Amino acid sequence: MLRIGLFVVTVIGALVAAAPLIAIAGSNPLSAYRALLQGSLGSRRGLAETLIAATPLLTCGLAVAVSFQGGLFNIGVEGQLVIGGLIAGAIGAEVSLPAGIHVVVAILGAALGGALWALVPALLKAFRGVHEVITTIMLNYVAFSVSTYLVSPGGPLVSKTQPSATEKVKATAHLARIWQPTRLHLGVVVAIGLCAACWFFLYRTTAGYRLRMVGANPTAAQFNGINVRGVVVRTMCLSGALAGCAGAIEVLGLHGRYFDSFSPGYGFDSIAVALLGMMNPLGVAAAAAFFGMLRAGSVLLQAKAKVSKDMVTVISGLVVAFVAARVVLERRLESSASRRDRRRRDG
Amino acid sequence: MTRSRLTPGGVLLAALLVIASCGSDSASGTTTAASATSAASATSAAATTTAAAGSTAAGVTTTPAGSGTAPGGGAYSWLMVTDQAGLGDQGFNDLADAGIKQAASEIGGTAQAIESTEQAQYVPNLTQAVDDGASMTVGVGFLITDAMVEVATANPKAKFVMIDAVAADSAGTPLTNVASVTFKENEGAYLAGIIAGKTTKSNKVGFVGGLEIPPVVRFLKGFEAGMKSVNPSATLDTAYVGGFDDPAKTKELAAGYYDAGADIVFEVAGAGGLGAYEEAKGRGPGHWVIGTDTCKDQLAPANFLTSATKDVSGAVVKEAHAVADGTFKGGSVSLGLADNAVGVCQKTFPSLPADVQSAVNDASKAIAGGSITVPAE
C-alpha cells in the first residue's frame, strides 16, 4: 500500500514540477497533459502505441530489477539488448524454419546471446571480484561496435537495399500483430508473461529466494550454505537473457528487421523504470506503462499541443529526480514510524 | 547517527540528478535555438510563416488548386517527420523544414515538423501526419524508408515525399503516392573536391563521414575524383564516426587529421559535423573545413572553405507546388547538377581565387552537359 502511494506521489510530483517548465517553454501545461493523455490512452492507436512503447522498457526493466535484487547493477542491458536484437534479426532473416518454431528459435537465440554477453562480467565478478558496473559498461561499447560492423557496408549481415540494417525478417519469424489495424504485436504478451514469471521466480521459488538473499547480504547467504558465486553468475545471465529477449521482441514484432539504431537507449532508460518500479516486477510493469504513455503521448504533444518532444525527456528526468528524493522520503516515514513504535514501547 | 548522515547524502544525490536533468534541458534548448537560426538562414522567405495557426480541417486533398496561388489561404497543411537527428542538424532535416515553411509562405497553409527520437516512432509520427489531414508529408533519411512504405501503403490517397531513399514495394517498384527524391551528391562533391585540390598546401586532406551509407559514399567518391582531377598528388584519408549525432567524435577525428598534417577536412557527419568546425576554429586560420548540405560559414567564418550542397528544401517546395497544382506524381527521381539541385556553397564562392572559380564553373558545365561522368561508388 505504502509502495503504491510512493509510486503515485513520485509520478504526480514529476508532472507538477514539469508544469512550470512547460509554461516557460511557451505552452499551456494543462493542454499539454491533455494531449499526452489523449495521445497515449485516448484512442485505439494511442493505447496500442503506449503498450508498444512500454514493452521494451518492461522487459529491460525486469533485467535491471532481477540483477538488482541479486545485488548486482547490470548497466550492460543496452548492449545485451543490441546483441539480442542482432541475433534475432540474423536468425529471422538468414535461417529458414517452419512458422512458429522459427520465432521461438529466434527469441531463444537472442536470450542466449544476451546471457552470454552478460556471462563475462558475471564470471569476472564471481571469481575475480571485478566490479560489474565497469565491465558491463565496457561490454556495451563492444556490442555497439560489433553490431555496427556486422551491418556496415560490406559487413556479413547487411541488407542489399537498406543500409545499416539486416535483411527483412522472414514471415515465419514475425511476432504476429494481434490488434488490427494497430501495430500491437504478440511481443507485449511475451513481455507480460516474462513479468509474471519473474515475479513468481523471485517471490515463490527457492532459487529466487536465494537470489534475493545474496542480494540482501552475500556474507550471510554464504554462511547459510548458499553458493554465492553460482548465484551471481546465474543472476547476471538471467538478466542478460531478459535483455536479449527485449531486443528480439523489438526486431521480430515491431521493425521486421534489425536496424543498427533501433534502440534509443531502452537499456539505460530501463534503469529509471526499474527504480520507479522499486525493483519489483509488478512495480516495473506499472513504471513501464507510465513511461510508455509519455513516449506514445509525445506524438500528439508535438502535433496538437505544439510542445517540443524534449519536454517528455524533461518529465522523465524529473521522475528520476523524484525517485532519488523518494529515498529520503521513505527514510523519513520509516524513522517516524520507528520513533512512534519506540514511544509506544517506552510509554 | 547514521540516519542523520545518510539523509544529506540522499538530498545531494537528488540535487545532482536535478542538475543533470537541467543540463539536458538546457542542451535541448540550444538545439531548438540552433534550428531556428539555421532555418532562418537557409531560406530567406520562410521566416514569417510558422505553425502558429490552428490545425487544418480534413478533406484538404480533395480540392487541388488550378494554379500556384493558394485557393483558401490556410487550407493546406505541409508536414514533415524528421529522422533521429531531429531539427537543428544544419542538414537535411533543417532543409526539409525550411522547404515546408517556404511552401506554406508561397502556397499558403501551415507548416509543421514532427520530430522523431527513435526508430519506433517513425510509423506513428507518419500516421499522425496523415490523420491530421496533411496535404503532403515529407519523410527524411534512409532509416525512415520501411516506415514510409508501411504508412504510404496503408494510406494510398495520402501524398508523401521521401528524401534520400526510394520507397518501393516488395517487388522493388517505387510507390506511386510517394515522390522519392535522391540526389547525385557526387556531382556537387566533385566541385568541392576541385576547390580542395586547388587550396591544399600540404596535399593532405581528411574525410569524416557519419556512416558508410550510399549518400555519404557518393559524397566521398565525387570529392575524391574532383580533388584528383586538379591535384593528382593530393591524398585523401577517410574515417567514419559511426553516427550522425556525435560532435565529440567528429572533433576528435578532425583533430587527428590536422595533427597528421592535413589542412582540409571534409565532413559528412550530419549534426555531428559541428565538431569539425569547433576543432578548426580552435586551431585558427589555415585549417579548412568543407561542409555538407548547407553553407555553414557562420560556424567558423575563418575556416569554412565551401560546402557540397544539396537543395533538399528546393525539392520539397517543388513537390509542394506539384501537390497544389494537381500535378503531383509519385515515383523515384534523382537530382543532380543539371537540375541545379546540388553544387557548392554560393555564399562564399565569390571570395575564392579566380582560377578556382573558373575551374569549378568549367567542371560544372561539363558535368551538367554530360562530358564528365562523376563516379558514385
Short mmCIF file of C-alpha atoms in Angstrom, two decimals, chain B residues 33-371:
data_model
loop_
_atom_site.label_atom_id
_atom_site.label_comp_id
_atom_site.label_asym_id
_atom_site.label_seq_id
_atom_site.Cartn_x
_atom_site.Cartn_y
_atom_site.Cartn_z
CA ALA B 33 17.77 27.80 -30.96
CA ALA B 34 20.21 26.39 -33.48
CA SER B 35 17.41 25.01 -35.59
CA ALA B 36 15.70 28.38 -35.57
CA THR B 37 18.82 30.15 -36.78
CA SER B 38 19.65 27.67 -39.46
CA ALA B 39 16.10 27.56 -40.74
CA ALA B 40 16.12 31.33 -40.93
CA SER B 41 19.44 31.42 -42.73
CA ALA B 42 18.63 28.59 -45.08
CA THR B 43 15.66 30.33 -46.60
CA SER B 44 15.03 34.00 -46.81
CA ALA B 45 11.32 33.84 -47.46
CA ALA B 46 10.21 31.42 -44.82
CA ALA B 47 10.93 33.30 -41.64
CA THR B 48 7.47 34.69 -41.02
CA THR B 49 5.23 31.71 -41.66
CA THR B 50 5.31 29.24 -38.84
CA ALA B 51 2.90 26.73 -37.49
CA ALA B 52 1.16 29.31 -35.32
CA ALA B 53 -2.24 28.81 -36.93
CA GLY B 54 -4.52 26.07 -35.68
CA SER B 55 -4.55 22.69 -37.32
CA THR B 56 -6.46 22.48 -40.53
CA ALA B 57 -9.65 20.67 -41.34
CA ALA B 58 -9.69 17.31 -43.04
CA GLY B 59 -10.55 16.84 -46.69
CA VAL B 60 -7.93 19.21 -47.96
CA THR B 61 -6.56 16.93 -50.59
CA THR B 62 -9.87 16.64 -52.41
CA THR B 63 -9.72 20.20 -53.70
CA PRO B 64 -6.48 20.73 -55.58
CA ALA B 65 -5.92 24.26 -56.84
CA GLY B 66 -5.72 25.05 -60.52
CA SER B 67 -2.67 27.27 -60.18
CA GLY B 68 0.22 28.03 -57.83
CA THR B 69 -1.74 30.53 -55.79
CA ALA B 70 -3.48 29.16 -52.73
CA PRO B 71 -7.22 28.83 -53.09
CA GLY B 72 -8.34 29.01 -49.48
CA GLY B 73 -5.48 30.59 -47.52
CA GLY B 74 -4.85 28.20 -44.65
CA ALA B 75 -6.32 25.11 -46.30
CA TYR B 76 -3.02 23.39 -46.94
CA SER B 77 -1.08 21.59 -44.28
CA TRP B 78 2.56 20.78 -45.01
CA LEU B 79 4.01 18.28 -42.58
CA MET B 80 7.34 16.60 -42.19
CA VAL B 81 8.67 13.84 -39.96
CA THR B 82 12.34 14.20 -39.03
CA ASP B 83 14.77 11.37 -38.61
CA GLN B 84 16.51 10.72 -35.30
CA ALA B 85 18.92 13.65 -35.66
CA GLY B 86 15.90 15.96 -35.46
CA LEU B 87 15.75 19.67 -36.17
CA GLY B 88 18.94 21.67 -35.66
CA ASP B 89 21.15 19.27 -37.63
CA GLN B 90 22.04 22.02 -40.15
CA GLY B 91 21.48 19.30 -42.70
CA PHE B 92 18.57 17.66 -44.46
CA ASN B 93 16.17 17.87 -41.52
CA ASP B 94 16.55 21.64 -41.29
CA LEU B 95 16.47 21.93 -45.08
CA ALA B 96 13.25 19.95 -45.40
CA ASP B 97 11.81 22.05 -42.57
CA ALA B 98 12.78 25.21 -44.46
CA GLY B 99 11.15 23.67 -47.53
CA ILE B 100 7.75 23.13 -45.93
CA LYS B 101 7.88 26.61 -44.39
CA GLN B 102 8.65 28.10 -47.78
CA ALA B 103 5.80 26.08 -49.28
CA ALA B 104 3.47 27.48 -46.63
CA SER B 105 4.50 31.05 -47.41
CA GLU B 106 4.37 30.63 -51.20
CA ILE B 107 1.27 28.48 -51.49
CA GLY B 108 -0.48 29.11 -48.19
CA GLY B 109 -1.44 26.92 -45.28
CA THR B 110 0.56 25.81 -42.30
CA ALA B 111 3.87 24.00 -41.91
CA GLN B 112 4.81 21.73 -39.06
CA ALA B 113 7.63 19.36 -38.27
CA ILE B 114 7.10 16.31 -36.08
CA GLU B 115 10.40 15.21 -34.58
CA SER B 116 11.29 11.56 -34.10
CA THR B 117 13.63 10.45 -31.37
CA GLU B 118 13.69 6.75 -32.07
CA GLN B 119 13.23 4.24 -34.84
CA ALA B 120 9.95 3.01 -33.34
CA GLN B 121 8.33 6.46 -33.70
CA TYR B 122 8.51 6.75 -37.49
CA VAL B 123 5.29 4.84 -38.16
CA PRO B 124 3.15 6.62 -35.50
CA ASN B 125 4.55 10.03 -36.50
CA LEU B 126 3.82 9.49 -40.19
CA THR B 127 0.38 8.12 -39.35
CA GLN B 128 -0.28 11.14 -37.14
CA ALA B 129 0.61 13.42 -40.05
CA VAL B 130 -1.86 11.61 -42.30
CA ASP B 131 -4.56 11.72 -39.60
CA ASP B 132 -4.01 15.46 -39.21
CA GLY B 133 -5.00 15.84 -42.85
CA ALA B 134 -1.60 16.65 -44.27
CA SER B 135 -1.69 17.80 -47.89
CA MET B 136 1.78 16.33 -48.18
CA THR B 137 4.03 14.60 -45.68
CA VAL B 138 7.80 14.73 -46.02
CA GLY B 139 9.92 11.95 -44.55
CA VAL B 140 13.64 12.46 -44.24
CA GLY B 141 16.54 9.99 -44.26
CA PHE B 142 17.08 6.41 -45.32
CA LEU B 143 16.16 5.00 -41.90
CA ILE B 144 12.52 6.05 -42.34
CA THR B 145 12.10 4.06 -45.60
CA ASP B 146 10.41 0.96 -44.13
CA ALA B 147 8.02 3.11 -42.11
CA MET B 148 7.26 5.26 -45.15
CA VAL B 149 6.42 2.18 -47.21
CA GLU B 150 4.16 0.84 -44.46
CA VAL B 151 2.23 4.09 -43.92
CA ALA B 152 2.05 5.03 -47.62
CA THR B 153 0.71 1.58 -48.50
CA ALA B 154 -1.90 1.81 -45.74
CA ASN B 155 -2.94 5.31 -46.89
CA PRO B 156 -2.88 5.17 -50.70
CA LYS B 157 -4.74 8.51 -51.03
CA ALA B 158 -2.22 10.48 -48.94
CA LYS B 159 0.77 12.11 -50.65
CA PHE B 160 4.33 11.72 -49.41
CA VAL B 161 7.82 12.90 -50.24
CA MET B 162 10.74 10.69 -49.34
CA ILE B 163 14.14 12.37 -49.15
CA ASP B 164 17.39 10.44 -49.73
CA ALA B 165 15.88 7.00 -50.31
CA VAL B 166 13.40 5.24 -52.58
CA ALA B 167 10.15 3.97 -51.08
CA ALA B 168 9.41 0.82 -53.06
CA ASP B 169 7.02 -2.10 -52.65
CA SER B 170 8.23 -5.64 -52.06
CA ALA B 171 8.74 -6.12 -55.80
CA GLY B 172 11.04 -3.11 -55.94
CA THR B 173 8.62 -0.81 -57.80
CA PRO B 174 8.57 2.74 -56.39
CA LEU B 175 5.24 3.58 -54.72
CA THR B 176 3.02 5.89 -56.76
CA ASN B 177 1.89 8.10 -53.87
CA VAL B 178 5.45 8.77 -52.71
CA ALA B 179 7.78 11.09 -54.57
CA SER B 180 11.15 9.52 -53.74
CA VAL B 181 13.87 12.12 -54.19
CA THR B 182 17.54 11.18 -54.17
CA PHE B 183 20.46 13.42 -55.05
CA LYS B 184 23.62 12.99 -57.07
CA GLU B 185 25.75 14.12 -54.14
CA ASN B 186 28.86 13.01 -56.01
CA GLU B 187 28.41 15.80 -58.59
CA GLY B 188 28.35 18.60 -56.02
CA ALA B 189 31.14 16.95 -54.05
CA TYR B 190 33.24 16.80 -57.25
CA LEU B 191 33.18 20.59 -57.39
CA ALA B 192 34.06 20.82 -53.69
CA GLY B 193 36.91 18.40 -54.41
CA ILE B 194 38.26 20.76 -57.08
CA ILE B 195 38.24 23.62 -54.57
CA ALA B 196 40.02 21.39 -52.03
CA GLY B 197 42.61 20.17 -54.53
CA LYS B 198 43.46 23.74 -55.53
CA THR B 199 43.50 25.05 -51.96
CA THR B 200 45.53 22.44 -50.10
CA LYS B 201 49.15 23.30 -49.42
CA SER B 202 50.13 20.13 -47.58
CA ASN B 203 48.44 17.92 -50.21
CA LYS B 204 46.79 16.06 -47.35
CA VAL B 205 43.01 16.08 -46.96
CA GLY B 206 40.86 14.21 -44.45
CA PHE B 207 37.30 12.92 -44.80
CA VAL B 208 34.98 12.35 -41.81
CA GLY B 209 31.74 10.51 -42.62
CA GLY B 210 28.83 9.69 -40.35
CA LEU B 211 28.03 6.18 -41.54
CA GLU B 212 29.31 4.39 -44.62
CA ILE B 213 25.95 4.55 -46.41
CA PRO B 214 25.26 5.25 -50.09
CA PRO B 215 24.67 9.03 -49.92
CA VAL B 216 27.82 9.50 -47.80
CA VAL B 217 29.84 7.28 -50.13
CA ARG B 218 28.62 9.35 -53.09
CA PHE B 219 29.95 12.48 -51.36
CA LEU B 220 33.27 10.75 -50.77
CA LYS B 221 33.76 9.33 -54.25
CA GLY B 222 32.77 12.51 -56.05
CA PHE B 223 35.00 14.59 -53.80
CA GLU B 224 37.99 12.33 -54.31
CA ALA B 225 37.57 12.34 -58.10
CA GLY B 226 37.26 16.14 -58.16
CA MET B 227 40.31 16.63 -55.99
CA LYS B 228 42.48 14.26 -58.03
CA SER B 229 41.36 15.87 -61.30
CA VAL B 230 43.14 19.11 -60.40
CA ASN B 231 45.80 17.83 -57.97
CA PRO B 232 46.81 14.19 -58.58
CA SER B 233 49.40 14.24 -55.81
CA ALA B 234 46.89 15.14 -53.07
CA THR B 235 45.90 12.26 -50.80
CA LEU B 236 42.58 11.67 -49.06
CA ASP B 237 42.25 9.73 -45.78
CA THR B 238 38.84 8.50 -44.70
CA ALA B 239 37.25 7.75 -41.33
CA TYR B 240 33.71 7.21 -40.07
CA VAL B 241 32.11 8.40 -36.84
CA GLY B 242 29.50 5.65 -36.61
CA GLY B 243 26.53 8.02 -36.45
CA PHE B 244 25.25 11.45 -37.41
CA ASP B 245 24.88 12.99 -33.98
CA ASP B 246 28.31 12.78 -32.34
CA PRO B 247 30.19 16.12 -32.45
CA ALA B 248 32.78 14.93 -29.92
CA LYS B 249 33.91 12.01 -32.06
CA THR B 250 33.91 14.15 -35.20
CA LYS B 251 36.05 16.74 -33.43
CA GLU B 252 38.47 14.03 -32.35
CA LEU B 253 38.80 12.64 -35.88
CA ALA B 254 39.28 16.13 -37.33
CA ALA B 255 41.97 16.83 -34.72
CA GLY B 256 43.71 13.63 -35.78
CA TYR B 257 43.79 14.74 -39.42
CA TYR B 258 45.12 18.21 -38.59
CA ASP B 259 47.75 16.68 -36.31
CA ALA B 260 48.83 14.40 -39.15
CA GLY B 261 49.41 17.40 -41.38
CA ALA B 262 46.14 17.73 -43.26
CA ASP B 263 44.97 21.28 -43.90
CA ILE B 264 41.44 20.46 -45.11
CA VAL B 265 38.78 18.26 -43.51
CA PHE B 266 35.63 17.32 -45.43
CA GLU B 267 32.83 16.48 -43.00
CA VAL B 268 29.77 14.47 -43.98
CA ALA B 269 28.80 13.79 -40.39
CA GLY B 270 25.32 15.30 -40.05
CA ALA B 271 24.67 17.19 -36.83
CA GLY B 272 27.93 15.79 -35.50
CA GLY B 273 29.82 17.76 -38.15
CA LEU B 274 29.73 20.77 -35.82
CA GLY B 275 32.68 19.20 -34.02
CA ALA B 276 34.93 19.63 -37.06
CA TYR B 277 34.24 23.38 -37.18
CA GLU B 278 34.93 23.69 -33.49
CA GLU B 279 38.30 21.96 -33.88
CA ALA B 280 39.30 24.09 -36.89
CA LYS B 281 38.21 27.28 -35.14
CA GLY B 282 40.37 26.41 -32.15
CA ARG B 283 43.39 25.92 -34.39
CA GLY B 284 42.96 29.17 -36.28
CA PRO B 285 43.21 30.14 -39.99
CA GLY B 286 44.80 27.72 -42.43
CA HIS B 287 42.77 24.80 -41.07
CA TRP B 288 39.92 24.46 -43.51
CA VAL B 289 36.62 22.63 -43.21
CA ILE B 290 34.40 21.64 -46.11
CA GLY B 291 30.79 21.07 -45.12
CA THR B 292 27.76 19.27 -46.47
CA ASP B 293 24.15 20.09 -47.38
CA THR B 294 24.18 23.81 -46.49
CA CYS B 295 26.60 26.75 -46.24
CA LYS B 296 27.93 26.52 -42.72
CA ASP B 297 30.17 29.58 -42.84
CA GLN B 298 28.62 31.02 -39.68
CA LEU B 299 30.05 28.13 -37.65
CA ALA B 300 33.69 29.09 -38.30
CA PRO B 301 33.88 32.03 -40.73
CA ALA B 302 37.69 31.99 -40.96
CA ASN B 303 37.89 28.24 -41.53
CA PHE B 304 34.92 27.49 -43.74
CA LEU B 305 36.11 26.74 -47.26
CA THR B 306 32.98 25.57 -49.04
CA SER B 307 30.10 23.09 -48.82
CA ALA B 308 28.90 20.34 -51.09
CA THR B 309 25.31 21.49 -51.04
CA LYS B 310 22.11 19.62 -51.61
CA ASP B 311 18.93 21.53 -52.32
CA VAL B 312 16.57 19.46 -50.21
CA SER B 313 14.34 22.43 -49.49
CA GLY B 314 14.04 23.25 -53.18
CA ALA B 315 12.95 19.69 -53.91
CA VAL B 316 10.35 19.84 -51.12
CA VAL B 317 9.00 23.17 -52.37
CA LYS B 318 8.80 21.80 -55.90
CA GLU B 319 6.77 18.79 -54.76
CA ALA B 320 4.51 21.07 -52.70
CA HIS B 321 3.77 23.12 -55.79
CA ALA B 322 3.04 19.92 -57.67
CA VAL B 323 0.51 18.97 -54.97
CA ALA B 324 -1.10 22.42 -55.15
CA ASP B 325 -1.23 22.33 -58.96
CA GLY B 326 -2.65 18.85 -59.01
CA THR B 327 0.37 17.59 -60.95
CA PHE B 328 1.89 15.55 -58.09
CA LYS B 329 3.42 12.35 -59.38
CA GLY B 330 4.95 9.62 -57.27
CA GLY B 331 7.92 7.51 -58.18
CA SER B 332 11.64 7.90 -57.99
CA VAL B 333 13.69 10.87 -59.17
CA SER B 334 17.42 11.55 -58.86
CA LEU B 335 18.53 15.20 -58.96
CA GLY B 336 22.00 16.44 -59.91
CA LEU B 337 23.90 19.42 -61.26
CA ALA B 338 21.79 19.50 -64.41
CA ASP B 339 18.74 20.08 -62.20
CA ASN B 340 20.61 22.69 -60.17
CA ALA B 341 19.90 20.55 -57.09
CA VAL B 342 23.49 20.01 -55.94
CA GLY B 343 26.56 22.23 -56.05
CA VAL B 344 28.88 24.22 -53.81
CA CYS B 345 28.11 26.99 -51.33
CA GLN B 346 27.28 30.06 -53.40
CA LYS B 347 27.60 32.47 -50.48
CA THR B 348 31.37 32.10 -50.13
CA PHE B 349 32.07 31.19 -53.77
CA PRO B 350 32.91 34.76 -54.94
CA SER B 351 35.68 35.05 -52.34
CA LEU B 352 37.59 32.09 -53.81
CA PRO B 353 40.58 32.81 -56.16
CA ALA B 354 39.58 33.43 -59.76
CA ASP B 355 41.30 30.33 -61.15
CA VAL B 356 39.47 28.12 -58.65
CA GLN B 357 36.17 29.71 -59.59
CA SER B 358 36.73 29.18 -63.29
CA ALA B 359 37.84 25.54 -62.76
CA VAL B 360 34.64 24.89 -60.80
CA ASN B 361 32.48 26.61 -63.37
CA ASP B 362 34.07 24.66 -66.23
CA ALA B 363 33.65 21.32 -64.45
CA SER B 364 30.09 22.22 -63.51
CA LYS B 365 29.20 22.83 -67.16
CA ALA B 366 30.97 19.67 -68.25
CA ILE B 367 29.12 17.52 -65.69
CA ALA B 368 25.74 19.07 -66.46
CA GLY B 369 26.43 18.63 -70.16
CA GLY B 370 27.44 15.02 -69.69
CA SER B 371 31.07 15.23 -70.83
#
